[in-house]
mmCIF file with all atom_site columns, C-alpha atoms in Angstrom:
data_model
loop_
_atom_site.group_PDB
_atom_site.id
_atom_site.type_symbol
_atom_site.label_atom_id
_atom_site.label_alt_id
_atom_site.label_comp_id
_atom_site.label_asym_id
_atom_site.label_entity_id
_atom_site.label_seq_id
_atom_site.pdbx_PDB_ins_code
_atom_site.Cartn_x
_atom_site.Cartn_y
_atom_site.Cartn_z
_atom_site.occupancy
_atom_site.B_iso_or_equiv
_atom_site.pdbx_formal_charge
_atom_site.auth_seq_id
_atom_site.auth_comp_id
_atom_site.auth_asym_id
_atom_site.auth_atom_id
_atom_site.pdbx_PDB_model_num
ATOM 1   C CA . MET L 1 1   ? 28.267 98.233  -38.804 1.00 0.00 ? 22  MET L CA 1
ATOM 2   C CA . LYS L 1 2   ? 30.269 94.640  -38.471 1.00 0.00 ? 23  LYS L CA 1
ATOM 3   C CA . LYS L 1 3   ? 33.433 96.617  -37.252 1.00 0.00 ? 24  LYS L CA 1
ATOM 4   C CA . ILE L 1 4   ? 31.712 98.674  -34.958 1.00 0.00 ? 25  ILE L CA 1
ATOM 5   C CA . THR L 1 5   ? 29.938 95.403  -33.011 1.00 0.00 ? 26  THR L CA 1
ATOM 6   C CA . GLN L 1 6   ? 32.806 94.083  -32.918 1.00 0.00 ? 27  GLN L CA 1
ATOM 7   C CA . ILE L 1 7   ? 34.763 96.892  -31.194 1.00 0.00 ? 28  ILE L CA 1
ATOM 8   C CA . LEU L 1 8   ? 31.700 97.522  -28.753 1.00 0.00 ? 29  LEU L CA 1
ATOM 9   C CA . ILE L 1 9   ? 31.073 93.922  -28.018 1.00 0.00 ? 30  ILE L CA 1
ATOM 10  C CA . PRO L 1 10  ? 34.526 93.821  -26.394 1.00 0.00 ? 31  PRO L CA 1
ATOM 11  C CA . CYS L 1 11  ? 34.125 97.211  -24.443 1.00 0.00 ? 32  CYS L CA 1
ATOM 12  C CA . ALA L 1 12  ? 30.899 96.161  -23.020 1.00 0.00 ? 33  ALA L CA 1
ATOM 13  C CA . LEU L 1 13  ? 32.349 93.083  -21.759 1.00 0.00 ? 34  LEU L CA 1
ATOM 14  C CA . ALA L 1 14  ? 35.441 94.457  -20.112 1.00 0.00 ? 35  ALA L CA 1
ATOM 15  C CA . VAL L 1 15  ? 33.271 97.242  -17.970 1.00 0.00 ? 36  VAL L CA 1
ATOM 16  C CA . LEU L 1 16  ? 30.899 94.349  -16.797 1.00 0.00 ? 37  LEU L CA 1
ATOM 17  C CA . ILE L 1 17  ? 33.994 92.745  -15.981 1.00 0.00 ? 38  ILE L CA 1
ATOM 18  C CA . ALA L 1 18  ? 35.446 95.515  -14.412 1.00 0.00 ? 39  ALA L CA 1
ATOM 19  C CA . GLY L 1 19  ? 32.207 96.239  -12.721 1.00 0.00 ? 40  GLY L CA 1
ATOM 20  C CA . CYS L 1 20  ? 31.833 93.058  -11.118 1.00 0.00 ? 41  CYS L CA 1
ATOM 21  C CA . ALA L 1 21  ? 35.842 92.933  -9.935  1.00 0.00 ? 42  ALA L CA 1
ATOM 22  C CA . SER L 1 22  ? 35.262 96.017  -8.121  1.00 0.00 ? 43  SER L CA 1
ATOM 23  C CA . SER L 1 23  ? 31.760 95.081  -6.183  1.00 0.00 ? 44  SER L CA 1
ATOM 24  C CA . ALA L 1 24  ? 33.306 94.502  -2.480  1.00 0.00 ? 45  ALA L CA 1
ATOM 25  C CA . PRO L 1 25  ? 32.194 91.347  -0.595  1.00 0.00 ? 46  PRO L CA 1
ATOM 26  C CA . PRO L 1 26  ? 29.948 91.555  2.184   1.00 0.00 ? 47  PRO L CA 1
ATOM 27  C CA . ARG L 1 27  ? 31.514 91.563  5.969   1.00 0.00 ? 48  ARG L CA 1
ATOM 28  C CA . TYR L 1 28  ? 30.063 89.999  8.648   1.00 0.00 ? 49  TYR L CA 1
ATOM 29  C CA . TYR L 1 29  ? 30.012 91.645  12.396  1.00 0.00 ? 50  TYR L CA 1
ATOM 30  C CA . MET L 1 30  ? 29.349 89.611  15.346  1.00 0.00 ? 51  MET L CA 1
ATOM 31  C CA . LEU L 1 31  ? 28.667 90.843  18.865  1.00 0.00 ? 52  LEU L CA 1
ATOM 32  C CA . ASN L 1 32  ? 30.495 89.634  21.475  1.00 0.00 ? 53  ASN L CA 1
ATOM 33  C CA . PRO L 1 33  ? 30.519 89.774  25.176  1.00 0.00 ? 54  PRO L CA 1
ATOM 34  C CA . VAL L 1 34  ? 32.888 92.214  27.436  1.00 0.00 ? 55  VAL L CA 1
ATOM 35  C CA . ALA L 1 35  ? 34.924 90.741  29.587  1.00 0.00 ? 56  ALA L CA 1
ATOM 36  C CA . ALA L 1 36  ? 33.429 91.229  32.727  1.00 0.00 ? 57  ALA L CA 1
ATOM 37  C CA . PRO L 1 37  ? 34.698 90.115  36.270  1.00 0.00 ? 58  PRO L CA 1
ATOM 38  C CA . GLY L 1 38  ? 34.025 86.426  36.872  1.00 0.00 ? 59  GLY L CA 1
ATOM 39  C CA . THR L 1 39  ? 31.970 85.250  39.815  1.00 0.00 ? 60  THR L CA 1
ATOM 40  C CA . ALA L 1 40  ? 33.013 81.819  41.097  1.00 0.00 ? 61  ALA L CA 1
ATOM 41  C CA . GLN L 1 41  ? 30.359 79.026  40.722  1.00 0.00 ? 62  GLN L CA 1
ATOM 42  C CA . GLN L 1 42  ? 28.274 79.689  43.706  1.00 0.00 ? 63  GLN L CA 1
ATOM 43  C CA . ASN L 1 43  ? 24.566 79.607  42.853  1.00 0.00 ? 64  ASN L CA 1
ATOM 44  C CA . ASP L 1 44  ? 22.092 76.715  41.558  1.00 0.00 ? 65  ASP L CA 1
ATOM 45  C CA . PHE L 1 45  ? 19.143 78.665  40.186  1.00 0.00 ? 66  PHE L CA 1
ATOM 46  C CA . SER L 1 46  ? 19.004 79.036  36.220  1.00 0.00 ? 67  SER L CA 1
ATOM 47  C CA . VAL L 1 47  ? 17.682 81.942  34.299  1.00 0.00 ? 68  VAL L CA 1
ATOM 48  C CA . SER L 1 48  ? 16.248 81.824  31.005  1.00 0.00 ? 69  SER L CA 1
ATOM 49  C CA . VAL L 1 49  ? 16.848 84.763  28.589  1.00 0.00 ? 70  VAL L CA 1
ATOM 50  C CA . GLY L 1 50  ? 13.946 85.676  25.875  1.00 0.00 ? 71  GLY L CA 1
ATOM 51  C CA . PRO L 1 51  ? 12.326 86.506  24.025  1.00 0.00 ? 72  PRO L CA 1
ATOM 52  C CA . VAL L 1 52  ? 13.960 89.032  22.495  1.00 0.00 ? 73  VAL L CA 1
ATOM 53  C CA . SER L 1 53  ? 12.472 91.790  20.634  1.00 0.00 ? 74  SER L CA 1
ATOM 54  C CA . VAL L 1 54  ? 13.928 94.801  18.394  1.00 0.00 ? 75  VAL L CA 1
ATOM 55  C CA . PRO L 1 55  ? 12.356 97.203  16.118  1.00 0.00 ? 76  PRO L CA 1
ATOM 56  C CA . ALA L 1 56  ? 11.059 96.268  12.969  1.00 0.00 ? 77  ALA L CA 1
ATOM 57  C CA . PHE L 1 57  ? 13.360 97.764  10.520  1.00 0.00 ? 78  PHE L CA 1
ATOM 58  C CA . MET L 1 58  ? 16.528 96.659  12.226  1.00 0.00 ? 79  MET L CA 1
ATOM 59  C CA . ASP L 1 59  ? 15.205 92.737  12.122  1.00 0.00 ? 80  ASP L CA 1
ATOM 60  C CA . ARG L 1 60  ? 17.115 92.301  9.054   1.00 0.00 ? 81  ARG L CA 1
ATOM 61  C CA . HIS L 1 61  ? 20.922 90.925  7.750   1.00 0.00 ? 82  HIS L CA 1
ATOM 62  C CA . GLN L 1 62  ? 22.142 94.211  7.049   1.00 0.00 ? 83  GLN L CA 1
ATOM 63  C CA . ILE L 1 63  ? 23.454 96.848  9.526   1.00 0.00 ? 84  ILE L CA 1
ATOM 64  C CA . VAL L 1 64  ? 21.264 100.054 9.675   1.00 0.00 ? 85  VAL L CA 1
ATOM 65  C CA . THR L 1 65  ? 22.937 103.166 10.986  1.00 0.00 ? 86  THR L CA 1
ATOM 66  C CA . ARG L 1 66  ? 21.107 106.636 11.853  1.00 0.00 ? 87  ARG L CA 1
ATOM 67  C CA . THR L 1 67  ? 22.246 109.092 9.571   1.00 0.00 ? 88  THR L CA 1
ATOM 68  C CA . GLY L 1 68  ? 19.537 112.129 10.838  1.00 0.00 ? 89  GLY L CA 1
ATOM 69  C CA . PRO L 1 69  ? 16.504 112.271 13.281  1.00 0.00 ? 90  PRO L CA 1
ATOM 70  C CA . HIS L 1 70  ? 14.524 110.970 10.389  1.00 0.00 ? 91  HIS L CA 1
ATOM 71  C CA . GLN L 1 71  ? 16.644 108.962 8.600   1.00 0.00 ? 92  GLN L CA 1
ATOM 72  C CA . VAL L 1 72  ? 18.571 105.706 8.221   1.00 0.00 ? 93  VAL L CA 1
ATOM 73  C CA . HIS L 1 73  ? 21.350 103.730 6.188   1.00 0.00 ? 94  HIS L CA 1
ATOM 74  C CA . ILE L 1 74  ? 20.797 100.323 5.313   1.00 0.00 ? 95  ILE L CA 1
ATOM 75  C CA . ALA L 1 75  ? 24.696 99.147  4.894   1.00 0.00 ? 96  ALA L CA 1
ATOM 76  C CA . GLU L 1 76  ? 24.423 96.341  1.893   1.00 0.00 ? 97  GLU L CA 1
ATOM 77  C CA . PHE L 1 77  ? 27.642 95.202  2.535   1.00 0.00 ? 98  PHE L CA 1
ATOM 78  C CA . GLU L 1 78  ? 28.169 95.480  6.044   1.00 0.00 ? 99  GLU L CA 1
ATOM 79  C CA . ARG L 1 79  ? 25.933 92.450  7.705   1.00 0.00 ? 100 ARG L CA 1
ATOM 80  C CA . TRP L 1 80  ? 25.367 90.736  10.806  1.00 0.00 ? 101 TRP L CA 1
ATOM 81  C CA . ALA L 1 81  ? 26.619 87.162  10.909  1.00 0.00 ? 102 ALA L CA 1
ATOM 82  C CA . SER L 1 82  ? 24.073 85.917  12.770  1.00 0.00 ? 103 SER L CA 1
ATOM 83  C CA . PRO L 1 83  ? 20.284 87.202  13.288  1.00 0.00 ? 104 PRO L CA 1
ATOM 84  C CA . LEU L 1 84  ? 20.192 90.199  15.433  1.00 0.00 ? 105 LEU L CA 1
ATOM 85  C CA . LYS L 1 85  ? 17.927 89.056  17.943  1.00 0.00 ? 106 LYS L CA 1
ATOM 86  C CA . GLU L 1 86  ? 19.538 85.883  18.224  1.00 0.00 ? 107 GLU L CA 1
ATOM 87  C CA . ASN L 1 87  ? 23.051 87.338  18.794  1.00 0.00 ? 108 ASN L CA 1
ATOM 88  C CA . ILE L 1 88  ? 22.277 89.973  21.644  1.00 0.00 ? 109 ILE L CA 1
ATOM 89  C CA . GLY L 1 89  ? 20.205 87.322  23.601  1.00 0.00 ? 110 GLY L CA 1
ATOM 90  C CA . ARG L 1 90  ? 23.072 85.004  23.267  1.00 0.00 ? 111 ARG L CA 1
ATOM 91  C CA . VAL L 1 91  ? 25.383 87.870  24.482  1.00 0.00 ? 112 VAL L CA 1
ATOM 92  C CA . ILE L 1 92  ? 23.039 88.611  27.399  1.00 0.00 ? 113 ILE L CA 1
ATOM 93  C CA . VAL L 1 93  ? 23.536 84.804  28.337  1.00 0.00 ? 114 VAL L CA 1
ATOM 94  C CA . HIS L 1 94  ? 27.148 84.714  28.104  1.00 0.00 ? 115 HIS L CA 1
ATOM 95  C CA . ASP L 1 95  ? 27.439 87.349  30.583  1.00 0.00 ? 116 ASP L CA 1
ATOM 96  C CA . LEU L 1 96  ? 24.682 86.493  33.119  1.00 0.00 ? 117 LEU L CA 1
ATOM 97  C CA . ILE L 1 97  ? 26.674 83.360  33.400  1.00 0.00 ? 118 ILE L CA 1
ATOM 98  C CA . SER L 1 98  ? 29.795 85.434  34.516  1.00 0.00 ? 119 SER L CA 1
ATOM 99  C CA . LEU L 1 99  ? 27.629 87.635  36.634  1.00 0.00 ? 120 LEU L CA 1
ATOM 100 C CA . LEU L 1 100 ? 25.458 85.569  38.501  1.00 0.00 ? 121 LEU L CA 1
ATOM 101 C CA . GLY L 1 101 ? 27.804 82.593  38.873  1.00 0.00 ? 122 GLY L CA 1
ATOM 102 C CA . THR L 1 102 ? 25.785 79.962  37.415  1.00 0.00 ? 123 THR L CA 1
ATOM 103 C CA . ASN L 1 103 ? 26.123 77.476  34.025  1.00 0.00 ? 124 ASN L CA 1
ATOM 104 C CA . ARG L 1 104 ? 22.435 77.436  34.035  1.00 0.00 ? 125 ARG L CA 1
ATOM 105 C CA . VAL L 1 105 ? 21.413 80.341  31.885  1.00 0.00 ? 126 VAL L CA 1
ATOM 106 C CA . THR L 1 106 ? 20.009 79.415  28.552  1.00 0.00 ? 127 THR L CA 1
ATOM 107 C CA . LEU L 1 107 ? 18.456 81.351  25.830  1.00 0.00 ? 128 LEU L CA 1
ATOM 108 C CA . PHE L 1 108 ? 14.768 80.598  25.148  1.00 0.00 ? 129 PHE L CA 1
ATOM 109 C CA . PRO L 1 109 ? 13.222 78.708  23.354  1.00 0.00 ? 130 PRO L CA 1
ATOM 110 C CA . GLU L 1 110 ? 16.016 76.331  23.825  1.00 0.00 ? 131 GLU L CA 1
ATOM 111 C CA . LYS L 1 111 ? 14.480 72.754  25.544  1.00 0.00 ? 132 LYS L CA 1
ATOM 112 C CA . SER L 1 112 ? 16.843 73.678  28.895  1.00 0.00 ? 133 SER L CA 1
ATOM 113 C CA . ALA L 1 113 ? 15.580 76.529  29.402  1.00 0.00 ? 134 ALA L CA 1
ATOM 114 C CA . ALA L 1 114 ? 12.105 75.066  30.292  1.00 0.00 ? 135 ALA L CA 1
ATOM 115 C CA . GLY L 1 115 ? 11.424 75.305  34.012  1.00 0.00 ? 136 GLY L CA 1
ATOM 116 C CA . ALA L 1 116 ? 14.256 78.044  34.690  1.00 0.00 ? 137 ALA L CA 1
ATOM 117 C CA . SER L 1 117 ? 14.074 79.592  38.065  1.00 0.00 ? 138 SER L CA 1
ATOM 118 C CA . TYR L 1 118 ? 13.966 83.302  36.834  1.00 0.00 ? 139 TYR L CA 1
ATOM 119 C CA . ARG L 1 119 ? 13.087 84.415  32.960  1.00 0.00 ? 140 ARG L CA 1
ATOM 120 C CA . ALA L 1 120 ? 14.341 87.855  31.453  1.00 0.00 ? 141 ALA L CA 1
ATOM 121 C CA . VAL L 1 121 ? 12.152 89.274  28.684  1.00 0.00 ? 142 VAL L CA 1
ATOM 122 C CA . ILE L 1 122 ? 14.024 92.115  26.771  1.00 0.00 ? 143 ILE L CA 1
ATOM 123 C CA . ASP L 1 123 ? 12.260 94.615  24.316  1.00 0.00 ? 144 ASP L CA 1
ATOM 124 C CA . ILE L 1 124 ? 15.193 96.659  22.484  1.00 0.00 ? 145 ILE L CA 1
ATOM 125 C CA . MET L 1 125 ? 13.346 100.072 21.493  1.00 0.00 ? 146 MET L CA 1
ATOM 126 C CA . ARG L 1 126 ? 16.405 101.254 20.470  1.00 0.00 ? 147 ARG L CA 1
ATOM 127 C CA . PHE L 1 127 ? 19.673 99.824  19.210  1.00 0.00 ? 148 PHE L CA 1
ATOM 128 C CA . ASP L 1 128 ? 21.151 103.473 17.301  1.00 0.00 ? 149 ASP L CA 1
ATOM 129 C CA . SER L 1 129 ? 24.115 102.845 15.874  1.00 0.00 ? 150 SER L CA 1
ATOM 130 C CA . GLU L 1 130 ? 25.825 106.595 14.411  1.00 0.00 ? 151 GLU L CA 1
ATOM 131 C CA . LEU L 1 131 ? 29.138 105.732 12.447  1.00 0.00 ? 152 LEU L CA 1
ATOM 132 C CA . GLY L 1 132 ? 31.942 107.875 14.553  1.00 0.00 ? 153 GLY L CA 1
ATOM 133 C CA . LYS L 1 133 ? 30.141 108.924 17.165  1.00 0.00 ? 154 LYS L CA 1
ATOM 134 C CA . ALA L 1 134 ? 27.982 106.308 19.719  1.00 0.00 ? 155 ALA L CA 1
ATOM 135 C CA . ALA L 1 135 ? 26.099 103.577 20.287  1.00 0.00 ? 156 ALA L CA 1
ATOM 136 C CA . THR L 1 136 ? 22.488 104.178 21.631  1.00 0.00 ? 157 THR L CA 1
ATOM 137 C CA . LEU L 1 137 ? 20.798 101.510 23.885  1.00 0.00 ? 158 LEU L CA 1
ATOM 138 C CA . ASP L 1 138 ? 17.229 101.599 24.949  1.00 0.00 ? 159 ASP L CA 1
ATOM 139 C CA . ALA L 1 139 ? 15.662 98.504  26.319  1.00 0.00 ? 160 ALA L CA 1
ATOM 140 C CA . GLY L 1 140 ? 12.830 97.664  28.972  1.00 0.00 ? 161 GLY L CA 1
ATOM 141 C CA . TRP L 1 141 ? 13.169 94.330  30.520  1.00 0.00 ? 162 TRP L CA 1
ATOM 142 C CA . THR L 1 142 ? 10.962 92.075  33.018  1.00 0.00 ? 163 THR L CA 1
ATOM 143 C CA . VAL L 1 143 ? 12.557 89.561  35.268  1.00 0.00 ? 164 VAL L CA 1
ATOM 144 C CA . SER L 1 144 ? 9.915  87.105  36.569  1.00 0.00 ? 165 SER L CA 1
ATOM 145 C CA . SER L 1 145 ? 10.131 84.240  39.347  1.00 0.00 ? 166 SER L CA 1
ATOM 146 C CA . ALA L 1 146 ? 8.933  80.957  38.059  1.00 0.00 ? 167 ALA L CA 1
ATOM 147 C CA . LYS L 1 147 ? 8.657  79.733  41.997  1.00 0.00 ? 168 LYS L CA 1
ATOM 148 C CA . ASN L 1 148 ? 6.297  82.449  42.652  1.00 0.00 ? 169 ASN L CA 1
ATOM 149 C CA . GLY L 1 149 ? 5.128  84.466  39.901  1.00 0.00 ? 170 GLY L CA 1
ATOM 150 C CA . GLN L 1 150 ? 6.781  87.509  41.191  1.00 0.00 ? 171 GLN L CA 1
ATOM 151 C CA . SER L 1 151 ? 8.220  90.007  38.757  1.00 0.00 ? 172 SER L CA 1
ATOM 152 C CA . TYR L 1 152 ? 10.915 92.797  38.482  1.00 0.00 ? 173 TYR L CA 1
ATOM 153 C CA . ARG L 1 153 ? 10.474 95.681  35.715  1.00 0.00 ? 174 ARG L CA 1
ATOM 154 C CA . GLY L 1 154 ? 13.504 97.706  34.520  1.00 0.00 ? 175 GLY L CA 1
ATOM 155 C CA . ARG L 1 155 ? 14.644 100.092 31.822  1.00 0.00 ? 176 ARG L CA 1
ATOM 156 C CA . THR L 1 156 ? 18.229 100.430 30.615  1.00 0.00 ? 177 THR L CA 1
ATOM 157 C CA . THR L 1 157 ? 19.196 103.090 28.416  1.00 0.00 ? 178 THR L CA 1
ATOM 158 C CA . LEU L 1 158 ? 22.881 104.646 27.565  1.00 0.00 ? 179 LEU L CA 1
ATOM 159 C CA . THR L 1 159 ? 25.063 105.785 25.001  1.00 0.00 ? 180 THR L CA 1
ATOM 160 C CA . GLU L 1 160 ? 28.542 104.509 24.530  1.00 0.00 ? 181 GLU L CA 1
ATOM 161 C CA . ALA L 1 161 ? 30.978 106.263 22.755  1.00 0.00 ? 182 ALA L CA 1
ATOM 162 C CA . ALA L 1 162 ? 32.157 104.503 19.352  1.00 0.00 ? 183 ALA L CA 1
ATOM 163 C CA . GLN L 1 163 ? 36.500 104.831 19.295  1.00 0.00 ? 184 GLN L CA 1
ATOM 164 C CA . GLY L 1 164 ? 36.668 104.740 15.721  1.00 0.00 ? 185 GLY L CA 1
ATOM 165 C CA . LYS L 1 165 ? 34.475 105.813 12.534  1.00 0.00 ? 186 LYS L CA 1
ATOM 166 C CA . ASP L 1 166 ? 34.305 102.189 10.955  1.00 0.00 ? 187 ASP L CA 1
ATOM 167 C CA . TYR L 1 167 ? 31.179 99.360  11.625  1.00 0.00 ? 188 TYR L CA 1
ATOM 168 C CA . ALA L 1 168 ? 33.645 97.286  13.965  1.00 0.00 ? 189 ALA L CA 1
ATOM 169 C CA . ASP L 1 169 ? 34.029 100.394 16.073  1.00 0.00 ? 190 ASP L CA 1
ATOM 170 C CA . ILE L 1 170 ? 30.135 100.853 16.343  1.00 0.00 ? 191 ILE L CA 1
ATOM 171 C CA . VAL L 1 171 ? 29.951 97.194  17.064  1.00 0.00 ? 192 VAL L CA 1
ATOM 172 C CA . ALA L 1 172 ? 32.205 97.216  19.674  1.00 0.00 ? 193 ALA L CA 1
ATOM 173 C CA . ALA L 1 173 ? 30.211 100.125 21.387  1.00 0.00 ? 194 ALA L CA 1
ATOM 174 C CA . HIS L 1 174 ? 27.318 98.317  21.278  1.00 0.00 ? 195 HIS L CA 1
ATOM 175 C CA . ASN L 1 175 ? 28.637 95.184  22.836  1.00 0.00 ? 196 ASN L CA 1
ATOM 176 C CA . LYS L 1 176 ? 29.829 97.644  26.014  1.00 0.00 ? 197 LYS L CA 1
ATOM 177 C CA . ALA L 1 177 ? 25.932 98.986  26.304  1.00 0.00 ? 198 ALA L CA 1
ATOM 178 C CA . LEU L 1 178 ? 24.736 94.962  26.348  1.00 0.00 ? 199 LEU L CA 1
ATOM 179 C CA . SER L 1 179 ? 27.295 94.181  28.810  1.00 0.00 ? 200 SER L CA 1
ATOM 180 C CA . ARG L 1 180 ? 25.215 97.393  31.223  1.00 0.00 ? 201 ARG L CA 1
ATOM 181 C CA . LEU L 1 181 ? 22.075 95.774  30.398  1.00 0.00 ? 202 LEU L CA 1
ATOM 182 C CA . SER L 1 182 ? 23.434 92.244  31.492  1.00 0.00 ? 203 SER L CA 1
ATOM 183 C CA . ALA L 1 183 ? 24.437 93.999  34.452  1.00 0.00 ? 204 ALA L CA 1
ATOM 184 C CA . ASP L 1 184 ? 21.320 95.596  35.425  1.00 0.00 ? 205 ASP L CA 1
ATOM 185 C CA . ILE L 1 185 ? 19.299 92.448  34.961  1.00 0.00 ? 206 ILE L CA 1
ATOM 186 C CA . ALA L 1 186 ? 21.800 90.280  36.896  1.00 0.00 ? 207 ALA L CA 1
ATOM 187 C CA . LYS L 1 187 ? 21.605 93.000  39.844  1.00 0.00 ? 208 LYS L CA 1
ATOM 188 C CA . ALA L 1 188 ? 17.502 92.440  39.602  1.00 0.00 ? 209 ALA L CA 1
ATOM 189 C CA . VAL L 1 189 ? 18.057 88.894  39.819  1.00 0.00 ? 210 VAL L CA 1
ATOM 190 C CA . LEU L 1 190 ? 20.170 88.685  42.680  1.00 0.00 ? 211 LEU L CA 1
ATOM 191 C CA . GLN L 1 191 ? 18.161 90.924  44.276  1.00 0.00 ? 212 GLN L CA 1
ATOM 192 C CA . MET L 1 192 ? 14.727 89.008  43.862  1.00 0.00 ? 213 MET L CA 1
ATOM 193 C CA . GLN L 1 193 ? 16.738 85.639  44.795  1.00 0.00 ? 214 GLN L CA 1
ATOM 194 C CA . ASP L 1 194 ? 17.661 87.838  48.111  1.00 0.00 ? 215 ASP L CA 1
ATOM 195 C CA . THR L 1 195 ? 14.172 88.994  48.846  1.00 0.00 ? 216 THR L CA 1
ATOM 196 C CA . PRO L 1 196 ? 11.746 86.970  46.857  1.00 0.00 ? 217 PRO L CA 1
ATOM 197 C CA . SER L 1 197 ? 8.442  88.836  47.731  1.00 0.00 ? 218 SER L CA 1
ATOM 198 C CA . LYS L 1 198 ? 9.413  92.141  46.282  1.00 0.00 ? 219 LYS L CA 1
ATOM 199 C CA . VAL L 1 199 ? 7.930  93.007  43.194  1.00 0.00 ? 220 VAL L CA 1
ATOM 200 C CA . GLN L 1 200 ? 8.905  96.226  41.199  1.00 0.00 ? 221 GLN L CA 1
#
């Protein structure tokens, strides 16, 4: 029995060490702004972006992918580098700075967002990822004016094809989709700036 124990313990330790060595470290991903046509600094109004909301099941560090009409997969080792809501908001802030020609775009609830000329509240209803296929975005949003209380409501729904089969490719597709969302919000802000009495 003693000899068997002497053999089994080293074997168990070897299996345990091999198992630990084979566990892949987590990989982290960031959403980033897609290069947009820059607009020269020409506007002095300010914009506050947020709050941004996402579906509760996606509000986690792990990246969630859709595997069927009623099924999702939570990837343990593929993770967002920062909270998804904050990451989305910061991408839109960066896009709007370029699209609107003003550096006065901030993410709510930063102190500098107080007293902004316009606020863009964004509700992400779908942020679907299908590996090797596409990223789908469905977002309702409202731009409101602090000056006269007028508001413009819109919805951006689109699908961007993934150019590859891994997680980095699906993140890149989401970047493109968010760029389109930013463009829609920027258009609404400029419309309200030109015609402040318009409500939608």
